[in-house]
Short mmCIF file of C-alpha atoms in Angstrom, two decimals:
data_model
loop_
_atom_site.label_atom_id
_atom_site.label_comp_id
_atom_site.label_asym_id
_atom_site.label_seq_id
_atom_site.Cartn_x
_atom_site.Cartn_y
_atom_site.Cartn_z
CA UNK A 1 0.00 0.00 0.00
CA UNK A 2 1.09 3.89 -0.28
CA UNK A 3 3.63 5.26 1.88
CA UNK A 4 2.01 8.22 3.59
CA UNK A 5 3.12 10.96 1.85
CA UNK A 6 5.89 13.03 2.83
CA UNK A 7 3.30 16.08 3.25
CA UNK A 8 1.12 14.47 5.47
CA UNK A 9 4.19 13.27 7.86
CA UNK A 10 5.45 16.69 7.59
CA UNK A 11 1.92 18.62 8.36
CA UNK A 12 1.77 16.06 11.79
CA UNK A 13 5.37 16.67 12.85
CA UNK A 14 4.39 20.37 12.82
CA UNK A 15 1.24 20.31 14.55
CA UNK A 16 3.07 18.32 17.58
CA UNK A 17 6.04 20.32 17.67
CA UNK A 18 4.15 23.62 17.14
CA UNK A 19 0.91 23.26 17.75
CA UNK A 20 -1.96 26.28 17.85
CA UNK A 21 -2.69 27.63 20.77
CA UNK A 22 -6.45 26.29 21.22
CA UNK A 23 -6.30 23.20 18.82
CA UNK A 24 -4.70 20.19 19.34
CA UNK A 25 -4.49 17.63 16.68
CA UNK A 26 -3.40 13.92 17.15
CA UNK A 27 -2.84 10.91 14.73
CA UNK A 28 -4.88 7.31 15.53
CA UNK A 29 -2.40 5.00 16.44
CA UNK A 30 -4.16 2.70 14.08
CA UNK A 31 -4.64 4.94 11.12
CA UNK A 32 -1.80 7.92 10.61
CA UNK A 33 -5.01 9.68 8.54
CA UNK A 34 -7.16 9.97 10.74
CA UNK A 35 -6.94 12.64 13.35
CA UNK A 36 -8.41 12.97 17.15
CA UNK A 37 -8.84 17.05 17.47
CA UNK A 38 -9.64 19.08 20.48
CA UNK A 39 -10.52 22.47 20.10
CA UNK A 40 -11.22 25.22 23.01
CA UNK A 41 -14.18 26.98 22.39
CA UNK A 42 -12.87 30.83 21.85
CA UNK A 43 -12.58 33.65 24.23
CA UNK A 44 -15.88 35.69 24.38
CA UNK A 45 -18.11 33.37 22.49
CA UNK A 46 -20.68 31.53 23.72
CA UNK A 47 -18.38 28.07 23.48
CA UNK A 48 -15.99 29.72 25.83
CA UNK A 49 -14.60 26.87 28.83
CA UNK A 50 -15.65 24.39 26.65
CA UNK A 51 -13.53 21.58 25.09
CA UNK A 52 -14.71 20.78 21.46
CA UNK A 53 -13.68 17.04 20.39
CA UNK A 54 -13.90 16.13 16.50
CA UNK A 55 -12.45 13.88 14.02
CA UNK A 56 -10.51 14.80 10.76
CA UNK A 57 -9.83 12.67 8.02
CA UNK A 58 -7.20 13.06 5.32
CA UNK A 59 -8.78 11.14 1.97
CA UNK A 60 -6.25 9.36 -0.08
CA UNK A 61 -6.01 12.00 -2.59
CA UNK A 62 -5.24 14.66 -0.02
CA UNK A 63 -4.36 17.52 -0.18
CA UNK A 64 -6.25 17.20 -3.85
CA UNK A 65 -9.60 17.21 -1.67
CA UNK A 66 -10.25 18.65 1.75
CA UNK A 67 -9.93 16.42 4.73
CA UNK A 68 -13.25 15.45 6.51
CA UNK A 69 -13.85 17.16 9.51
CA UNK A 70 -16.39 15.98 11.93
CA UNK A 71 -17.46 17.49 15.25
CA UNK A 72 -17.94 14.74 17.94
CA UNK A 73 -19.31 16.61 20.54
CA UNK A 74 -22.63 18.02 20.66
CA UNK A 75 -22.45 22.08 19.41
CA UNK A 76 -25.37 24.40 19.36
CA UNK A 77 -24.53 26.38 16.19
CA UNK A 78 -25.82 27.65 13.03
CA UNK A 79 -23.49 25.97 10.92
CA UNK A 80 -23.22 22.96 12.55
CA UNK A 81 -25.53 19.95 12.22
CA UNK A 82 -27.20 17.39 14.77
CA UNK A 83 -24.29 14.77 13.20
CA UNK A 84 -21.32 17.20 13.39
CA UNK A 85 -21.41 18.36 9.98
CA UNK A 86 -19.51 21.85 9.47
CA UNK A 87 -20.90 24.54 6.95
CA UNK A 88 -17.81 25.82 5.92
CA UNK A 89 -16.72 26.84 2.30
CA UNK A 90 -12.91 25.93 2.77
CA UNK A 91 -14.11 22.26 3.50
CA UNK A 92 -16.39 22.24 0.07
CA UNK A 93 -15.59 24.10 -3.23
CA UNK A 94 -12.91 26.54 -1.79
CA UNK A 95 -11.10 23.96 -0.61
CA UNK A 96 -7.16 24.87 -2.23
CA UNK A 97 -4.66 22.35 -1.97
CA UNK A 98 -2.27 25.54 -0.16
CA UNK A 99 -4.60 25.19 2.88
CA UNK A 100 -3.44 22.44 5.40
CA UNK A 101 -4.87 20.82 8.73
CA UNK A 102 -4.11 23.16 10.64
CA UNK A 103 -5.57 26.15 8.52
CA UNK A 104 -8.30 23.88 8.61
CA UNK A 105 -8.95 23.68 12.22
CA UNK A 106 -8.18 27.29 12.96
CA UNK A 107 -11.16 28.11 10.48
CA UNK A 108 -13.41 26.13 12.17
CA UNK A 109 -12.46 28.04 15.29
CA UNK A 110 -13.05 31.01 14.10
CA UNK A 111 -16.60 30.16 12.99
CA UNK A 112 -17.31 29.30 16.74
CA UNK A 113 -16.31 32.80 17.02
CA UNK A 114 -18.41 34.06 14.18
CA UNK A 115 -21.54 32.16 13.59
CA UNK A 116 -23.18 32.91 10.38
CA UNK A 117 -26.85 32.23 10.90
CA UNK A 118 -27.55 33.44 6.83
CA UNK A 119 -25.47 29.96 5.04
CA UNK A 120 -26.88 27.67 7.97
CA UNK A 121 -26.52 24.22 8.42
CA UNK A 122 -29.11 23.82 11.15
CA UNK A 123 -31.78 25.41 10.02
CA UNK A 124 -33.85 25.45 13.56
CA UNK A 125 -30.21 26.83 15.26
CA UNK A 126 -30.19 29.48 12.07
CA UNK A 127 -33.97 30.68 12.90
CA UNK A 128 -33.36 30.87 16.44
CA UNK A 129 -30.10 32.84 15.78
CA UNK A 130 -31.73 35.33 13.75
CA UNK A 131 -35.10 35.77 15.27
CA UNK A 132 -33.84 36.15 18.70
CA UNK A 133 -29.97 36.30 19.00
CA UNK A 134 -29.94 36.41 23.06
CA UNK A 135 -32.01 33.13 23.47
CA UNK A 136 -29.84 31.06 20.79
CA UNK A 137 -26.44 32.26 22.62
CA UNK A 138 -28.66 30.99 25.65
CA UNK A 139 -28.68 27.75 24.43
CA UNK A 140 -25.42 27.39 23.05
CA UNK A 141 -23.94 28.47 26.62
CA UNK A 142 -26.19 25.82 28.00
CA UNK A 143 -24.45 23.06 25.32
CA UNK A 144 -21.33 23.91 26.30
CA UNK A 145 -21.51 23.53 29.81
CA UNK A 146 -23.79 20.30 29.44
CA UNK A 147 -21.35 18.51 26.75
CA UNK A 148 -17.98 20.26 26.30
CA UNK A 149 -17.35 20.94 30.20
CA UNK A 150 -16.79 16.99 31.24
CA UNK A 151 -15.36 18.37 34.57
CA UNK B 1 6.98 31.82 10.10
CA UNK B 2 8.57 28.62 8.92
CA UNK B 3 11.48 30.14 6.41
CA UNK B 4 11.70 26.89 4.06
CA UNK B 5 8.07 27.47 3.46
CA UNK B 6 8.86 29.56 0.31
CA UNK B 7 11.15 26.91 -0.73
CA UNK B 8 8.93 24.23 -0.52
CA UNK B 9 6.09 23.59 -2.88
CA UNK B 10 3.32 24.73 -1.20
CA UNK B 11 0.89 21.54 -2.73
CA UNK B 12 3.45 18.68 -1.45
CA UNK B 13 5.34 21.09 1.02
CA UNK B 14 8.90 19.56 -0.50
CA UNK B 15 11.35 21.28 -2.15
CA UNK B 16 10.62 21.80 -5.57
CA UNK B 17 10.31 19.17 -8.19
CA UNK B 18 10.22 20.23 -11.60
CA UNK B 19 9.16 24.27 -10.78
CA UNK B 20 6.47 25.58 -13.01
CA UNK B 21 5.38 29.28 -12.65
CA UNK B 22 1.93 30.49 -13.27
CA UNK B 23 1.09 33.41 -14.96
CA UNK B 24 0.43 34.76 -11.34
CA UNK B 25 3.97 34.43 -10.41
CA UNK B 26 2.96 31.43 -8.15
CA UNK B 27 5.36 28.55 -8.89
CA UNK B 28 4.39 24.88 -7.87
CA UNK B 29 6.17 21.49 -9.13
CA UNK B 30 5.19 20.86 -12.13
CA UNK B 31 3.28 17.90 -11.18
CA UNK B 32 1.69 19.29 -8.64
CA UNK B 33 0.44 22.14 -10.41
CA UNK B 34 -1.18 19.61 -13.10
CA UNK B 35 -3.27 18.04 -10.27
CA UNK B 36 -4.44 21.12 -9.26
CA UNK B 37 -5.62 22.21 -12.79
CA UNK B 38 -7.51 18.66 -13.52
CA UNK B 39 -9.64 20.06 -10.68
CA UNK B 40 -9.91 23.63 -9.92
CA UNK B 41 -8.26 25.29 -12.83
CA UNK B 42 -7.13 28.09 -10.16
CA UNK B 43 -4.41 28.79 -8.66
CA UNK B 44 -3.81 27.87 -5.20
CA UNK B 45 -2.42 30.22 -3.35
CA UNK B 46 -4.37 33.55 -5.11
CA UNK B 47 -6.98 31.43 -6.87
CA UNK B 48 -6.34 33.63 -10.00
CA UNK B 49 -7.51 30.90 -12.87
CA UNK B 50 -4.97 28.93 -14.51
CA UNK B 51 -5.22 29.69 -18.49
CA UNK B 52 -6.74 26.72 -20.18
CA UNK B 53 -3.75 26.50 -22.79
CA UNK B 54 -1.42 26.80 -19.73
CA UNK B 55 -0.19 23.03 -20.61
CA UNK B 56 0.85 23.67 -23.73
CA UNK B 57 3.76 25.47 -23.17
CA UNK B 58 4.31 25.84 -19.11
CA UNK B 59 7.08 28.55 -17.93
CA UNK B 60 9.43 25.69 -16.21
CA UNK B 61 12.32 27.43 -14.61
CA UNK B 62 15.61 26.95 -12.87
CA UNK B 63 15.57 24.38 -10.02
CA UNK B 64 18.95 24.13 -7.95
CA UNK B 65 21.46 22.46 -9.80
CA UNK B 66 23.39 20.62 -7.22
CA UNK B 67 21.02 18.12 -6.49
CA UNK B 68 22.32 14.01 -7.35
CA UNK B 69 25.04 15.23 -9.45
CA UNK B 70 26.68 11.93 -7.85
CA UNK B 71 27.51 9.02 -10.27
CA UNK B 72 24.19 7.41 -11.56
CA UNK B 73 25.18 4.71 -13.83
CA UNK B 74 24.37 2.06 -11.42
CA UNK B 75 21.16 3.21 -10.76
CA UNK B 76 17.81 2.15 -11.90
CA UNK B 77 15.50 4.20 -13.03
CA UNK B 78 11.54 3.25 -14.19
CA UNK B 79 9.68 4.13 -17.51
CA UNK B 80 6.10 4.17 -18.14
CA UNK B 81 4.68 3.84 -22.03
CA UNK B 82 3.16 6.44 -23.72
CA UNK B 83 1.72 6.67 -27.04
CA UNK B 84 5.36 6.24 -29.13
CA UNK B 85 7.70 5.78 -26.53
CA UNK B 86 8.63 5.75 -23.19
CA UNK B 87 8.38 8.19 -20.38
CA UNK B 88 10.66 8.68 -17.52
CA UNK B 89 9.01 8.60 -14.08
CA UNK B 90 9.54 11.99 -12.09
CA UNK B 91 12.17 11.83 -9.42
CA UNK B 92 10.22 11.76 -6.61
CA UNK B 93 7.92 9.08 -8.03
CA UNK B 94 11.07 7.01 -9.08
CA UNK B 95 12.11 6.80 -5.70
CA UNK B 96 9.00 5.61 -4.49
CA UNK B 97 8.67 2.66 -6.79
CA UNK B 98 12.20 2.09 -6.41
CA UNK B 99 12.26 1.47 -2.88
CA UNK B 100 8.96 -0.85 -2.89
CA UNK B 101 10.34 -2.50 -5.48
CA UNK B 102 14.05 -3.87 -3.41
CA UNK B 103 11.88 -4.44 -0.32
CA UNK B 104 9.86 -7.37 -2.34
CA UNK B 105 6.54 -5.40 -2.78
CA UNK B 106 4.01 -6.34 -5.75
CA UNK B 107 2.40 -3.09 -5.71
CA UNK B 108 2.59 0.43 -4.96
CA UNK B 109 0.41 3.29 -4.74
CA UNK B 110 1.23 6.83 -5.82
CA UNK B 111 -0.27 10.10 -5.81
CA UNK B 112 1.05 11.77 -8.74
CA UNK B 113 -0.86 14.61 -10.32
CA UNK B 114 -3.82 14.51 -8.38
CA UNK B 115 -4.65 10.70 -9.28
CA UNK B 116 -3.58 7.77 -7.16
CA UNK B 117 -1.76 5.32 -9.95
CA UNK B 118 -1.20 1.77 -8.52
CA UNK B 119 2.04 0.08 -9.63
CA UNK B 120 1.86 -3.41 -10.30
CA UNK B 121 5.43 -5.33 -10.05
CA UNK B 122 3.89 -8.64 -11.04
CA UNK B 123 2.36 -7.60 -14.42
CA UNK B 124 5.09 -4.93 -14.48
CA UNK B 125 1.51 -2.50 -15.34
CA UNK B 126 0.45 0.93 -13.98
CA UNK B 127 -3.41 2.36 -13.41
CA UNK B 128 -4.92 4.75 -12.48
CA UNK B 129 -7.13 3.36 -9.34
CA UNK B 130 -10.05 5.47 -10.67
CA UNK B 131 -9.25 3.74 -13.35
CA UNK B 132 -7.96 0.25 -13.93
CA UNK B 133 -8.91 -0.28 -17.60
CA UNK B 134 -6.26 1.71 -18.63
CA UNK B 135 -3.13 0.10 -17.95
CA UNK B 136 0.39 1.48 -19.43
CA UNK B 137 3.35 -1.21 -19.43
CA UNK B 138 6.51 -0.26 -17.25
CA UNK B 139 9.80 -1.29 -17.04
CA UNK B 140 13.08 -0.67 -15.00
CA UNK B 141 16.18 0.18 -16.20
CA UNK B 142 19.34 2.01 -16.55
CA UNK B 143 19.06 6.10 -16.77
CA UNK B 144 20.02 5.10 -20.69
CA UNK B 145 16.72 3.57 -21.58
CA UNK B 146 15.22 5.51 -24.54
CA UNK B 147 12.41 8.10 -23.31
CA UNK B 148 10.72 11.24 -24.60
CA UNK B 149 11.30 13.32 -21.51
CA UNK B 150 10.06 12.87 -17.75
CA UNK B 151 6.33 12.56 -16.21
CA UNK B 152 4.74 14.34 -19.54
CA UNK B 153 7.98 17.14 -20.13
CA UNK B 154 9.16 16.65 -23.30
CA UNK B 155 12.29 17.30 -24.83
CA UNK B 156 11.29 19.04 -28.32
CA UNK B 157 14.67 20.28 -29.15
CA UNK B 158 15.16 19.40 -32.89
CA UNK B 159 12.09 17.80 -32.78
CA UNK B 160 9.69 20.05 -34.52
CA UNK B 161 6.84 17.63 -35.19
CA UNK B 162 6.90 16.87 -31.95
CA UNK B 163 4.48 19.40 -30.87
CA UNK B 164 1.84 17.87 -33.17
CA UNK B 165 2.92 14.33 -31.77
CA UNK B 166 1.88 15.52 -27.93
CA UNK B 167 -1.45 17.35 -29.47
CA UNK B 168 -2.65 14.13 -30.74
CA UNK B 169 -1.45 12.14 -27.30
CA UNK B 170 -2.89 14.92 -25.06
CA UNK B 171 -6.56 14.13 -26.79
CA UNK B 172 -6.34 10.64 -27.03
CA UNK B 173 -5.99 10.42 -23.20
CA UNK B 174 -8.32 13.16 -21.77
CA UNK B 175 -6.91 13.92 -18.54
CA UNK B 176 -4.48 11.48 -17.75
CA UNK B 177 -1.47 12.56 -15.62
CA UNK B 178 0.73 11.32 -18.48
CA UNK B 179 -0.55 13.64 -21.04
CA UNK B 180 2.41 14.39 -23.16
CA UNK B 181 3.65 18.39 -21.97
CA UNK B 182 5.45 19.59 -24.99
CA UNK B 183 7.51 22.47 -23.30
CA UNK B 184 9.01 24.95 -25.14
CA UNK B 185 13.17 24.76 -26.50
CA UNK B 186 13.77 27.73 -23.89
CA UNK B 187 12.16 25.71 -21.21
CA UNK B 188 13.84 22.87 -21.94
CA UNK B 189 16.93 24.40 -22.04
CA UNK B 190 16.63 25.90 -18.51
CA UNK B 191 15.51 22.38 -17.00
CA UNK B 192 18.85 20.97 -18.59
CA UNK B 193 21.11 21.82 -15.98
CA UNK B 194 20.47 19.44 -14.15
CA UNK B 195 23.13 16.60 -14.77
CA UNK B 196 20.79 13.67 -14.82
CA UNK B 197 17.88 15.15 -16.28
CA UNK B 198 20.55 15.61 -19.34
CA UNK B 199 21.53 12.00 -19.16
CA UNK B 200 17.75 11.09 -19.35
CA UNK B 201 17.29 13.40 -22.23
CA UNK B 202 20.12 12.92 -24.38
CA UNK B 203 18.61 9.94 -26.29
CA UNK B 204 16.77 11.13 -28.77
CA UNK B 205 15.58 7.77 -30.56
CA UNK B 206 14.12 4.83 -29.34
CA UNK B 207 16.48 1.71 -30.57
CA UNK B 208 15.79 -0.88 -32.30
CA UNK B 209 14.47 -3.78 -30.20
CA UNK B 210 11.17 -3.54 -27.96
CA UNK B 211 11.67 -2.22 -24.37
CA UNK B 212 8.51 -4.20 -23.89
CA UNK B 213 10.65 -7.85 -24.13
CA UNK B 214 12.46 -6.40 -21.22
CA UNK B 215 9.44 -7.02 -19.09
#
């Protein structure tokens, strides 16, 4: 079978030895594509204290196509699905080969930051958001501290 | 900031292989600059899009010259067929198969271009994986074998009718990787420094006898 490709080893060296402040990214012992991510939910956002677990997966043909990013834990946001799935262009068709994982998952962190209740995902979330703004950051306060705060 | 990063290819974050510069002065390897056109046709670092005849005659320029200047006579280098001859394997790609191929493998996968290509050792074949029905004989040899150039760059020097030759070959196989890349006598000239990319080059016929008996 393939080697993993020297870009992929190189990306994962990086992310250990200098990893974001916020995002950590680690292979599967089993499977050197598929990634176990934590991300802090950011400063003066709703997700703030929380601790955001997904999965990413690098296709074979990456960095040709985007790598599949997943959020595990339960998120109340607009652009974020019941499963996990992330609204996010970068992920679909603006997806460039120059972006990498960590690009990636720094974009997603930023859309905690900046939900964008107009290209939603979850539609009910989206309403919510935009009909009454106060309630939905409500709710997504009370996610956080009921999934992404395990202690 | 990481200060080989403007070294490196910014597709397969290694150092150059093969440098092609877009018309928006964003240079990629060659290779990986094809995969990126077979699906986005933009560039991807400004997104500016890639001209459509951009192929024809890429702006291939200078790579370091000091790279394996060492003596290569003893080592092996694989070929791939294309439509009247052979074509050299890039670099990078030679490696590859060259070191699955002494540790006893009977296959390899690459990602060249975009497209995952599985070697087969056994049938001495290549495929595309998306692919399979169209299989292109291979064979090992010295860095003496008879080729038209490496991964799709040909040599055209002297060779006028060779830009009708790669026309034809570039239709007949859509958007294969191996698409025969005639590049321009300037081009060529500025990718000859390097020693062994002469040495592949500098046979301009095939000879007489079938490379396909080799297999």
């Amino acid at each position: 079978m393939a080697a993993l490709p020297r870009r992929i080893i190189k990306e994962t060296q990086r992310l250990m030895q200098e990893p974001v402040p916020g995002i950590s990214a680690v292979p599967s012992e089993t499977n050197a594509r598929y990634f176990h991510v934590l991300v802090t939910g950011p400063e003066d956002s709703p997700f703030e204290g929380g601790l955001f677990k997904l999965e990413l997966f690098l296709p074979e043909d990456y960095p040709m196509s985007a790598p599949k990013v997943r959020f595990i834990t339960k998120i109340y946001h607009p652009n974020i699905d019941r499963l996990g799935r992330i609204c996010l262009d970068i992920l679909k068709d603006k997806w460039s080969p120059a972006l990498q994982i960590r690009t990636v998952l720094l974009s997603i962190q930023a859309l905690l930051s900046a939900p964008n209740p107009d290209d939603p995902l979850a539609n009910d979330v989206a309403e919510l958001w935009k009909v009454n703004e106060s309630e939905a950051i409500r709710n997504a306060k009370e996610w956080t501290r009921r999934y992404a705060m395990l202690n | 900031m990481d200060t080989t990063q403007e070294l490196n290819c910014a597709v397969c974050m290694q150092k150059y292989n093969h440098p092609a510069k877009l018309p928006c002065e964003h240079t990629f390897c060659f290779l990986c600059v094809k995969g990126v056109f077979l699906r986005s046709h933009t560039c991807p670092m400004c997104r500016t899009p890639i001209p459509e005849d951009y192929f024809e005659n890429p702006v291939l320029i200078n790579e370091n010259s000091n790279t394996e200047n060492e003596d290569q006579d003893d080592k092996y280098w694989w070929y791939y067929e294309g439509k009247d001859g052979w074509w050299s394997y890039d670099e990078r790609s030679n490696e590859d198969i060259e070191s699955n191929f002494n540790e006893g493998k009977s296959e390899c996968k690459l990602l060249v271009a975009g497209a995952i290509y599985c070697v087969d050792f056994n049938n001495m074949i290549q495929y595309r994986q998306a692919d399979p029905r169209r299989k292109r004989k291979i064979i090992r040899d010295t860095l003496n074998h008879p080729c038209k150039g490496i991964a799709g760059i040909r040599k055209t020097l002297n060779k006028p009718d060779s830009n009708v030759d790669a026309a034809n070959e570039v239709t007949d196989n859509g958007d294969d990787t191996t698409n025969a890349i005639t590049v321009s006598t300037q081009s060529v000239h500025e990718i000859d420094n390097l020693s062994h990319i002469l040495r592949l080059m500098s046979i301009e016929e095939p000879s007489a006898s079938s490379p396909t008996e080799e297999i």
